[in-house]
mmCIF file of C-alpha atoms in Angstrom:
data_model
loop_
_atom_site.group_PDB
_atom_site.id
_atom_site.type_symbol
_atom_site.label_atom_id
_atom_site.label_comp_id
_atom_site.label_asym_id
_atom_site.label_seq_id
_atom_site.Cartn_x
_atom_site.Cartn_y
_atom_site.Cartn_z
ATOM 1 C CA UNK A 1 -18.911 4.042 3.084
ATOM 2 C CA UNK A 2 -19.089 1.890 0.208
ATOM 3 C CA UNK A 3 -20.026 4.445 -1.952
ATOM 4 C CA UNK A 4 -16.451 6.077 -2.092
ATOM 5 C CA UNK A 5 -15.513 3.079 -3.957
ATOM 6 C CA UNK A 6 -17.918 3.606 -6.809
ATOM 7 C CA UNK A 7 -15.702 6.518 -8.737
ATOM 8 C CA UNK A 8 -12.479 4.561 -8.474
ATOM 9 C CA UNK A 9 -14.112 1.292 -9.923
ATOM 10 C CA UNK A 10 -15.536 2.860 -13.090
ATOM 11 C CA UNK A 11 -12.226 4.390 -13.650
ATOM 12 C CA UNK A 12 -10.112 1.128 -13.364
ATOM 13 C CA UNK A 13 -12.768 -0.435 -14.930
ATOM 14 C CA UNK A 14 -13.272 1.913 -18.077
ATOM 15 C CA UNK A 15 -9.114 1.635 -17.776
ATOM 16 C CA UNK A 16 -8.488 -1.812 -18.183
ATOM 17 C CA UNK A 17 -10.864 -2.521 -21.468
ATOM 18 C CA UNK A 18 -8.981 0.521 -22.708
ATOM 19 C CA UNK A 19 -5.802 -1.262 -22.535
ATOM 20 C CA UNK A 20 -6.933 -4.621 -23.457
ATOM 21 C CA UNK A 21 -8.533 -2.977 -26.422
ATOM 22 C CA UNK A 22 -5.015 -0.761 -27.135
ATOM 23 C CA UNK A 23 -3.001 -4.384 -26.959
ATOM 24 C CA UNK A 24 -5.479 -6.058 -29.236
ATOM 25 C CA UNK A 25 -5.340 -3.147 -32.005
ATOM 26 C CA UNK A 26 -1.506 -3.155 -30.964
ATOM 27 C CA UNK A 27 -1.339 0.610 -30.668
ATOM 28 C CA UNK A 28 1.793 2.668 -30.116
ATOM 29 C CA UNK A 29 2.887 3.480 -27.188
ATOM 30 C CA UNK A 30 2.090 7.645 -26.621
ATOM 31 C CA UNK A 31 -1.235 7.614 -28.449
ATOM 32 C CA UNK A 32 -2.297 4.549 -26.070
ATOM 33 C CA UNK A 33 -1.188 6.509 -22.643
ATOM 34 C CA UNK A 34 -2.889 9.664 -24.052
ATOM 35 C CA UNK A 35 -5.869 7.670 -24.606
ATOM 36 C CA UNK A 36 -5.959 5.779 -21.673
ATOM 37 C CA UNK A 37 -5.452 9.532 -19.382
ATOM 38 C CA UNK A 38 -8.188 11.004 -21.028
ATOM 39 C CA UNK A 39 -10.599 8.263 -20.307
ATOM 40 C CA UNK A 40 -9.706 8.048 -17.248
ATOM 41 C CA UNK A 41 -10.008 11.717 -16.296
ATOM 42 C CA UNK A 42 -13.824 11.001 -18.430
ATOM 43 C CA UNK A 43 -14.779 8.316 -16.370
ATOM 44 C CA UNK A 44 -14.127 9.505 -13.270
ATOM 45 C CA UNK A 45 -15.868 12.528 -13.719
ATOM 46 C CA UNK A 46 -18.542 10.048 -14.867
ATOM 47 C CA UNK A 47 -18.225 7.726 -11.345
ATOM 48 C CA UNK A 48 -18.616 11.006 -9.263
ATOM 49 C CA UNK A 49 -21.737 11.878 -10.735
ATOM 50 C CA UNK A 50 -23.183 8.263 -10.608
ATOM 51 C CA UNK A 51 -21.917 8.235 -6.623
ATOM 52 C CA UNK A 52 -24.145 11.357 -6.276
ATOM 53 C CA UNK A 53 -27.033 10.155 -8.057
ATOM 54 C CA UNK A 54 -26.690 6.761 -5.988
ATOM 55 C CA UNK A 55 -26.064 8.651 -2.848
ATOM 56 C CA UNK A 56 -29.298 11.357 -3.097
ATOM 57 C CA UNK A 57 -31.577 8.391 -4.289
ATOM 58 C CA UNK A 58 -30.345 6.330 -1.089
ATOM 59 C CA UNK A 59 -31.191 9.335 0.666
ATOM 60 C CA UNK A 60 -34.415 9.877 -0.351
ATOM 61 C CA UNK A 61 -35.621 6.392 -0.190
ATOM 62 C CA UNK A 62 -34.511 6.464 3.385
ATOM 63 C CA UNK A 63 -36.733 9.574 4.061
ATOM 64 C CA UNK A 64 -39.527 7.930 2.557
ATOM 65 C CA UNK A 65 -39.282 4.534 4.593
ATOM 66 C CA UNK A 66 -38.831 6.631 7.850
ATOM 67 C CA UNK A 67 -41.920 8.817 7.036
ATOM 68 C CA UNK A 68 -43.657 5.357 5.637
ATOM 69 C CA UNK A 69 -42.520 4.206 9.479
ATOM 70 C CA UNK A 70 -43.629 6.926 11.261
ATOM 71 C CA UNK A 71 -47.214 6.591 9.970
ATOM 72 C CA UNK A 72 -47.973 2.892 10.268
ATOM 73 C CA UNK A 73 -46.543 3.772 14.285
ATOM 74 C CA UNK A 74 -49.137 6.500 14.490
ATOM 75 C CA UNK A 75 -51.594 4.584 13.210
ATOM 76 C CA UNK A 76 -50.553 0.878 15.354
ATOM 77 C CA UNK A 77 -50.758 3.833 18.777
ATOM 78 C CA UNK A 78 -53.912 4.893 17.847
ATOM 79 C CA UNK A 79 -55.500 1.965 16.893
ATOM 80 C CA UNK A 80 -54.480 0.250 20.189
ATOM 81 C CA UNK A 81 -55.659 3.527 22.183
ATOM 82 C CA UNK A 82 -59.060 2.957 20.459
ATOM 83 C CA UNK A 83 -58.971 -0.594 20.875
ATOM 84 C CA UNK A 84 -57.757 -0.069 24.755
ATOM 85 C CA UNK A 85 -60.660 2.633 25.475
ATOM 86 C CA UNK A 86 -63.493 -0.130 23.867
ATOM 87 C CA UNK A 87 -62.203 -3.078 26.432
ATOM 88 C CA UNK A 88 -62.615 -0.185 29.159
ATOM 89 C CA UNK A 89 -66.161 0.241 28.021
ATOM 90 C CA UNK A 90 -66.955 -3.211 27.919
ATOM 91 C CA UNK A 91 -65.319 -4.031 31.223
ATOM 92 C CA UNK A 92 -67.582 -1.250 32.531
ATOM 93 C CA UNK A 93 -70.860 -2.942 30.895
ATOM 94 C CA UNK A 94 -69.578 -6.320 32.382
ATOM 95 C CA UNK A 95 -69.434 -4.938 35.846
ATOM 96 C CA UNK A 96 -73.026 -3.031 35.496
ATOM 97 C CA UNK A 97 -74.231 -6.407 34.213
ATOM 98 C CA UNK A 98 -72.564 -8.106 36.732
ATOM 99 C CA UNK A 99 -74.163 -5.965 39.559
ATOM 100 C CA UNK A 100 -77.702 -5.833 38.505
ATOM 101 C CA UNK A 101 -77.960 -9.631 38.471
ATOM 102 C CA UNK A 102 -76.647 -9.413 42.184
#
């Protein structure tokens, strides 16, 4: 969601120093409007591509923690399966024990 917002912020951003630099220099009028459409057409060409960049990294770090996820759960179920069937043993040796000193 908040990734919409990423073209429209470089362009207003790459906008305003434009015009702050234009009244500064204390361009004329037409050259400073032409200037200021063509960067902004530039960097919003540049703010899509950084949204897709941002977006397909996001993405991919997101597969990775799932898959990271998904193997420390298969390891936690069969680690307590082990650790389940060795308390089964023991109880078993407990109760053998248990019976021959009867």
């Amino acid at each position: 969601m908040r990734d919409r917002l990423i073209p429209p912020l470089v362009t207003l951003t790459a906008g305003a120093i434009t015009c702050i630099v234009d009244i500064y220099h204390k361009a004329e009028l037409i050259p400073s409007l032409k200037r200021l459409l063509l960067v902004l057409i530039i960097f919003y060409i540049i703010g899509l591509i950084a949204k897709a960049i941002i977006v397909k990294t996001l993405q991919q770090k997101s597969k990775n923690d799932d898959q990271v996820n998904d193997d420390i759960m298969a390891d936690d179920n069969h680690n307590n399966d082990n650790h389940n069937n060795d308390n089964h043993n023991n109880d078993n040796y407990n109760d053998d024990n248990y019976i021959k000193n009867e």
